């Protein structure tokens, strides 16, 4: 069997080799043959096999919470959808999809909705992710076409990363950047991000700019190129249009370095360096991601970047171009099939009657949608209004990931029919489903995904589905058949869908659309099974794929010229004020994936950052009288968020950073989206998730505790967060009410009085445990100072079949071998913790290489190397301080 597949996490799209035994994946490694990663995997990829067990999976269909057969569930879906369509028209039905679906799933969903049900209200979480880029590329190039290749990294002489923390979010690509810099010391790297991040480690220059001010910087680059005579006049006149207008708009908002430095709150000197480097370096790659896209003026920012590349003719050649880093494994595939509400299919949209008619003919569609549907935020508004009566949500968790999350929850609570296709047994969104459909997931699914560099790779089904889980494409086709569209949805395997998708891409194309994989429209089942990763376009002229687009200077606009856009920078729509004075930035952490439904199951991945947090500058900590680790609450007119504070100079004063990952499954009140207003970019509809606003206050807690229990439970406390371990679940708890009698508390909330206790709670400490048949059942450690024993060791005590007297005493006295304050795990691969690393640094290991030689940290996936370096400089600084 072919045991190679593709990682289901980020858009780098690494090839994975899986080792399968007895229908389970027992180990994974990087596929050396895959061009995206050449054998490497980051920490999330390396932990894939730890997240694939059948536990916590949704194993059978449910209607109104009752397990039913697939037949019953599908009949139910089809009958209720049909009833709503008959009563309220097709526009009352919507689908909300995901860049984590395979292209084949996506294709049939889009076809069913837009061609057969006749509703264009199909949108996807890519709206929250890539839609500003899609819109920006379309405006400039006449198509959603990312011109570059990963190989360009090896040729570049300047790399600018804008609003991207690639070290954590595109780790394998980042390592390629690290390697390129090592190979070519002249290669310069600039990071534009209000925060210092792990990615800043590689930067020759970091511009910690004012949030939302990027467009001005790129406008300035355009102005300075012109002023210094560094424009590529020949390229501009031969291949573009609209330059003059773009330049004069740029001059208005970015007249000179001094004024832009002031507006963006960066030093003139740093800004001048960027300008000098940009003006003088032909081989420039500009990478951009969510710091650009997730903005109420994201599309303009994308075009401000592209303008600079057009003005210099820096695209279509090795080592240069405006490079969008896509987020999800198949964000690109979703864009190909037309999964967004303003797209139609195969890079055609609703703006031309000819396209609509063409797709209609190709699909032989009986109920073709003829106008754009609602984009994500508007779609959920329409659900709230009651205009949309039924929504089928697939492979996304909108109750957590959409802005104004509390409102999204209310909208779904009042929706007549919520269908959720999901692979896990509990998610915040699944909890609201009327009909739940169990989906297969990575390792089981079979099909294709497209990564950031337009490379199509296979995800292969290596193990069989647990329980009644079925493929998403199958469920969609079964519903389609029940709605009467048997012939159009009678696929037996993903390859048949893929062929049709490929055929549509070439249908009446004749060079008019950049997305063309028509050379694959007759691909055989075997060939598809063995498909090697390949970059589109894949046509009769380029059957081996295409590395770079626009090498010929020809674009897909009516004039075949690329368009400059006039950019007038705008402030974020969410404005801070006296009530909500802090700028709220949200984003990702290294070891978690989105709403943690999968990565939250691997204990190893929760040790790097086991809890939600609020990163805050020391000045603000002082202003709000917060100590490091203190519990605090963020609030605004939409909601609130509670988590411990992390004080860091990496943050700008007046600005906060919180992770996007925690949901109600993992913490009481830590959904970042509940604070983000649903302000969107007028062109792309992408929400402004990076520039929220909030007030902050300390939470006056009376006690904090660690509770380990066999079964997860619900506790009425001010703050809780959960870490699933191998043998138990660990909670961190804190509350604003004093507990008078802890024994009673245990009785009430843990169902029994303690079997043993050490401290009685009078001095603020209380340690007790419950035993059942000699086995540890729960353990409660209430501490004032929060120095808790090592979690691994505690977890092991739950595995023991009986605990002898000594062990019990150790447990409560916490004098066990593992009784050191936990310390964060820095290297997840080898479980190396901060205290060990600091100790080694003090003993002389003063480089990442030496630490690696001694402790192994950083020697597998390398994702922690920036943190190792930060610890080295931090520890050394502390020592120097102490010696002064
Ligand atoms: N570990 C991990 N990796 C992931 C994911 C994950 O969940 N976990 N998700 C994947 C997905 S879907 C995506 S979309 C990508 C996202 O990848 P990234 O875009 O790298 O991720 P974010 O952390 O959301 O945001 C990037 C940076 O934008 C910065 N930023 C905020 N505001 C501004 C601004 O105004 N200007 C500039 N220049 N920067 C700003 C933030 O401080 C942050 O460091 O990651 C992918 N990879
Ligand atoms: N505040 C804030 N909000 C954000 C962002 C941010 O930076 N800040 N980033 C935004 C971005 S870029 C993104 S991409 C989104 C991501 O947000 P979501 O898409 O909501 O996050 P996921 O946790 O990836 O949700 C995927 C769901 O699909 C399930 N699943 C996995 N595989 C399959 C499958 O094969 N079939 C089915 N049916 N289900 C499956 C998973 O268990 C999970 O529940 O969040 C957005 N929201
Ligand atoms: S870099 Fe992305 S695709 Fe590669 S292993 Fe890590 S998460 Fe998976
Ligand atoms: Mo994303």
Short mmCIF file of C-alpha atoms in Angstrom, two decimals, residues 384-639:
data_model
loop_
_atom_site.label_atom_id
_atom_site.label_comp_id
_atom_site.label_asym_id
_atom_site.label_seq_id
_atom_site.Cartn_x
_atom_site.Cartn_y
_atom_site.Cartn_z
CA UNK A 384 -29.87 35.43 12.94
CA UNK A 385 -32.54 37.42 11.07
CA UNK A 386 -34.29 34.16 10.19
CA UNK A 387 -33.80 34.70 6.45
CA UNK A 388 -31.65 31.62 6.19
CA UNK A 389 -33.48 28.73 7.79
CA UNK A 390 -31.09 25.84 7.28
CA UNK A 391 -27.31 25.67 7.38
CA UNK A 392 -25.04 22.72 6.81
CA UNK A 393 -21.69 23.31 8.52
CA UNK A 394 -18.79 21.13 7.53
CA UNK A 395 -15.24 20.90 8.96
CA UNK A 396 -15.28 24.22 10.75
CA UNK A 397 -16.20 25.51 14.20
CA UNK A 398 -17.82 28.91 13.61
CA UNK A 399 -19.11 29.32 17.17
CA UNK A 400 -15.46 29.75 18.11
CA UNK A 401 -13.76 31.10 15.00
CA UNK A 402 -16.14 33.75 13.65
CA UNK A 403 -16.01 37.27 15.05
CA UNK A 404 -18.69 38.26 17.56
CA UNK A 405 -18.82 34.63 18.59
CA UNK A 406 -21.57 35.09 21.16
CA UNK A 407 -23.86 36.36 18.45
CA UNK A 408 -22.98 33.48 16.15
CA UNK A 409 -23.98 31.11 18.93
CA UNK A 410 -27.32 32.88 19.34
CA UNK A 411 -27.89 32.82 15.58
CA UNK A 412 -27.39 29.05 15.46
CA UNK A 413 -29.51 28.53 18.57
CA UNK A 414 -32.42 30.12 16.78
CA UNK A 415 -31.82 28.53 13.37
CA UNK A 416 -34.52 26.09 12.27
CA UNK A 417 -32.13 23.43 10.98
CA UNK A 418 -28.44 23.13 11.83
CA UNK A 419 -26.62 20.20 10.24
CA UNK A 420 -23.02 19.65 11.33
CA UNK A 421 -20.55 17.26 9.69
CA UNK A 422 -17.76 16.72 12.16
CA UNK A 423 -15.19 14.09 13.02
CA UNK A 424 -14.90 14.76 16.77
CA UNK A 425 -17.55 13.95 19.36
CA UNK A 426 -17.66 17.36 21.04
CA UNK A 427 -17.11 20.82 19.63
CA UNK A 428 -18.83 24.08 20.52
CA UNK A 429 -20.58 24.06 17.14
CA UNK A 430 -21.50 20.38 17.16
CA UNK A 431 -23.21 20.96 20.50
CA UNK A 432 -25.75 23.12 18.63
CA UNK A 433 -26.50 20.66 15.80
CA UNK A 434 -29.98 19.27 15.16
CA UNK A 435 -28.44 16.69 12.88
CA UNK A 436 -24.86 15.51 13.42
CA UNK A 437 -23.07 13.58 10.69
CA UNK A 438 -19.90 11.69 11.63
CA UNK A 439 -17.11 12.45 9.19
CA UNK A 440 -13.91 10.65 8.40
CA UNK A 441 -10.77 12.68 8.87
CA UNK A 442 -7.04 12.66 8.19
CA UNK A 443 -5.68 9.17 7.75
CA UNK A 444 -9.05 7.90 6.58
CA UNK A 445 -9.96 10.40 3.87
CA UNK A 446 -8.90 10.08 0.29
CA UNK A 447 -8.45 12.94 -2.15
CA UNK A 448 -6.39 15.98 -2.96
CA UNK A 449 -5.30 19.23 -1.31
CA UNK A 450 -3.44 22.22 -2.77
CA UNK A 451 -0.78 24.03 -0.76
CA UNK A 452 0.45 27.64 -0.71
CA UNK A 453 2.59 27.19 -3.84
CA UNK A 454 -0.33 25.78 -5.88
CA UNK A 455 0.94 22.25 -5.45
CA UNK A 456 -1.67 19.52 -5.54
CA UNK A 457 -0.89 16.54 -3.28
CA UNK A 458 -2.77 13.46 -2.31
CA UNK A 459 -4.20 12.78 1.11
CA UNK A 460 -4.59 9.05 1.25
CA UNK A 461 -6.93 6.86 3.24
CA UNK A 462 -4.57 4.62 5.17
CA UNK A 463 -6.85 3.25 7.85
CA UNK A 464 -10.54 2.45 7.87
CA UNK A 465 -13.07 4.79 9.37
CA UNK A 466 -14.09 4.21 12.99
CA UNK A 467 -17.73 3.46 13.78
CA UNK A 468 -20.14 4.85 11.24
CA UNK A 469 -17.91 7.74 10.13
CA UNK A 470 -18.24 8.39 6.37
CA UNK A 471 -16.51 10.65 3.87
CA UNK A 472 -17.92 14.15 3.51
CA UNK A 473 -18.21 13.87 -0.30
CA UNK A 474 -20.25 10.72 0.14
CA UNK A 475 -22.67 12.34 2.58
CA UNK A 476 -23.17 15.30 0.24
CA UNK A 477 -23.80 13.03 -2.75
CA UNK A 478 -26.25 10.89 -0.78
CA UNK A 479 -28.25 13.98 0.13
CA UNK A 480 -28.08 15.18 -3.48
CA UNK A 481 -29.48 11.85 -4.66
CA UNK A 482 -32.31 12.05 -2.16
CA UNK A 483 -33.11 15.51 -3.47
CA UNK A 484 -33.52 13.94 -6.90
CA UNK A 485 -30.11 14.60 -8.49
CA UNK A 486 -28.89 11.04 -8.75
CA UNK A 487 -27.28 11.28 -12.12
CA UNK A 488 -25.18 14.34 -11.38
CA UNK A 489 -23.92 12.97 -8.09
CA UNK A 490 -23.42 9.34 -8.87
CA UNK A 491 -19.70 9.23 -8.11
CA UNK A 492 -18.16 6.01 -6.91
CA UNK A 493 -14.80 7.38 -5.85
CA UNK A 494 -12.97 10.69 -5.35
CA UNK A 495 -11.03 10.23 -8.59
CA UNK A 496 -14.27 10.60 -10.57
CA UNK A 497 -14.96 13.91 -8.86
CA UNK A 498 -11.40 15.04 -9.43
CA UNK A 499 -11.65 14.31 -13.15
CA UNK A 500 -14.78 16.38 -13.45
CA UNK A 501 -13.18 19.24 -11.52
CA UNK A 502 -10.15 19.10 -13.82
CA UNK A 503 -12.40 19.01 -16.89
CA UNK A 504 -14.34 22.07 -15.72
CA UNK A 505 -11.09 23.98 -15.22
CA UNK A 506 -10.31 23.50 -18.91
CA UNK A 507 -13.89 23.81 -20.19
CA UNK A 508 -14.00 26.61 -22.80
CA UNK A 509 -10.93 28.02 -21.15
CA UNK A 510 -8.54 28.56 -24.09
CA UNK A 511 -6.10 30.50 -21.97
CA UNK A 512 -8.70 32.80 -20.45
CA UNK A 513 -8.45 31.47 -16.90
CA UNK A 514 -5.24 30.90 -14.97
CA UNK A 515 -6.54 27.91 -13.07
CA UNK A 516 -6.35 25.11 -15.58
CA UNK A 517 -5.59 21.50 -14.71
CA UNK A 518 -7.29 20.07 -17.74
CA UNK A 519 -4.36 17.76 -18.45
CA UNK A 520 -5.63 15.75 -15.51
CA UNK A 521 -9.22 15.41 -16.66
CA UNK A 522 -8.68 11.88 -17.89
CA UNK A 523 -6.45 10.71 -15.07
CA UNK A 524 -6.79 6.99 -14.37
CA UNK A 525 -7.63 5.61 -10.95
CA UNK A 526 -4.15 4.17 -10.55
CA UNK A 527 -2.44 7.29 -11.73
CA UNK A 528 -4.52 9.29 -9.27
CA UNK A 529 -3.60 6.91 -6.50
CA UNK A 530 0.06 7.39 -7.23
CA UNK A 531 -0.12 11.05 -8.08
CA UNK A 532 3.08 12.88 -7.27
CA UNK A 533 2.81 16.42 -5.90
CA UNK A 534 2.39 18.80 -8.84
CA UNK A 535 1.93 22.55 -9.27
CA UNK A 536 -0.89 24.00 -11.39
CA UNK A 537 -1.48 25.08 -14.13
CA UNK A 538 -1.26 21.55 -15.55
CA UNK A 539 -2.19 21.73 -19.20
CA UNK A 540 -1.41 20.02 -22.48
CA UNK A 541 1.41 22.56 -22.88
CA UNK A 542 2.68 22.01 -19.34
CA UNK A 543 1.76 18.47 -18.34
CA UNK A 544 4.41 18.43 -15.61
CA UNK A 545 2.94 21.51 -13.98
CA UNK A 546 4.15 25.08 -13.73
CA UNK A 547 6.60 26.47 -11.26
CA UNK A 548 5.98 30.18 -11.65
CA UNK A 549 3.18 32.29 -13.09
CA UNK A 550 3.38 35.44 -15.23
CA UNK A 551 6.85 34.78 -16.57
CA UNK A 552 5.56 36.09 -19.91
CA UNK A 553 4.12 39.27 -18.40
CA UNK A 554 0.64 38.29 -19.54
CA UNK A 555 -2.22 38.56 -17.06
CA UNK A 556 -5.85 37.48 -17.00
CA UNK A 557 -7.51 40.89 -17.11
CA UNK A 558 -9.39 41.89 -20.27
CA UNK A 559 -6.35 43.94 -21.43
CA UNK A 560 -3.97 41.15 -20.33
CA UNK A 561 -2.20 43.80 -18.27
CA UNK A 562 -1.76 43.72 -14.52
CA UNK A 563 -3.56 46.47 -12.64
CA UNK A 564 -2.17 48.92 -10.17
CA UNK A 565 -4.70 49.88 -7.52
CA UNK A 566 -4.97 53.29 -5.91
CA UNK A 567 -4.57 52.77 -2.20
CA UNK A 568 -5.72 55.23 0.43
CA UNK A 569 -4.79 53.70 3.79
CA UNK A 570 -7.56 53.40 6.36
CA UNK A 571 -7.49 53.06 10.12
CA UNK A 572 -8.90 49.90 11.70
CA UNK A 573 -12.69 50.01 11.99
CA UNK A 574 -12.58 48.95 15.65
CA UNK A 575 -11.35 52.06 17.43
CA UNK A 576 -10.03 52.11 20.98
CA UNK A 577 -11.59 54.64 23.34
CA UNK A 578 -11.72 55.50 27.03
CA UNK A 579 -13.83 52.45 27.87
CA UNK A 580 -11.85 50.01 25.76
CA UNK A 581 -8.40 51.55 25.61
CA UNK A 582 -6.31 48.56 24.52
CA UNK A 583 -5.65 47.32 20.98
CA UNK A 584 -6.44 43.62 20.83
CA UNK A 585 -4.44 41.36 18.54
CA UNK A 586 -5.37 37.68 18.17
CA UNK A 587 -3.55 34.79 16.53
CA UNK A 588 -1.81 31.49 16.81
CA UNK A 589 0.57 29.58 19.01
CA UNK A 590 3.14 27.04 17.94
CA UNK A 591 1.63 23.75 18.99
CA UNK A 592 -2.12 24.23 18.62
CA UNK A 593 -4.30 24.08 15.56
CA UNK A 594 -7.30 26.44 15.55
CA UNK A 595 -10.03 25.38 17.93
CA UNK A 596 -7.93 22.50 19.28
CA UNK A 597 -10.39 19.75 18.45
CA UNK A 598 -7.49 17.56 17.33
CA UNK A 599 -4.24 19.07 18.66
CA UNK A 600 -5.91 19.56 22.06
CA UNK A 601 -5.96 15.78 22.40
CA UNK A 602 -2.20 15.32 22.35
CA UNK A 603 -0.93 15.99 25.88
CA UNK A 604 2.47 16.71 24.36
CA UNK A 605 1.09 19.60 22.33
CA UNK A 606 -0.57 21.20 25.33
CA UNK A 607 2.59 21.51 27.34
CA UNK A 608 4.12 24.39 25.43
CA UNK A 609 1.21 26.70 26.30
CA UNK A 610 -1.17 24.75 28.53
CA UNK A 611 -3.55 27.64 29.14
CA UNK A 612 -5.05 30.59 27.36
CA UNK A 613 -3.24 33.84 28.16
CA UNK A 614 -3.15 37.59 27.71
CA UNK A 615 0.21 38.97 26.56
CA UNK A 616 0.78 42.46 27.83
CA UNK A 617 3.62 44.98 27.98
CA UNK A 618 5.21 45.64 31.44
CA UNK A 619 3.97 49.26 31.39
CA UNK A 620 0.39 48.13 30.98
CA UNK A 621 0.85 45.47 33.63
CA UNK A 622 1.89 48.20 36.00
CA UNK A 623 -0.93 50.47 34.94
CA UNK A 624 -3.50 47.75 35.57
CA UNK A 625 -1.64 46.44 38.61
CA UNK A 626 -1.17 42.97 37.28
CA UNK A 627 1.57 40.54 38.19
CA UNK A 628 2.86 37.92 35.78
CA UNK A 629 0.50 34.95 35.94
CA UNK A 630 -2.34 36.88 37.60
CA UNK A 631 -5.82 36.19 36.33
CA UNK A 632 -7.31 39.06 34.34
CA UNK A 633 -10.41 39.77 32.35
CA UNK A 634 -10.68 41.46 28.98
CA UNK A 635 -14.02 42.98 28.10
CA UNK A 636 -15.81 45.13 25.57
CA UNK A 637 -19.35 45.71 24.36
CA UNK A 638 -19.48 42.21 22.83
CA UNK A 639 -18.14 39.87 25.46
#
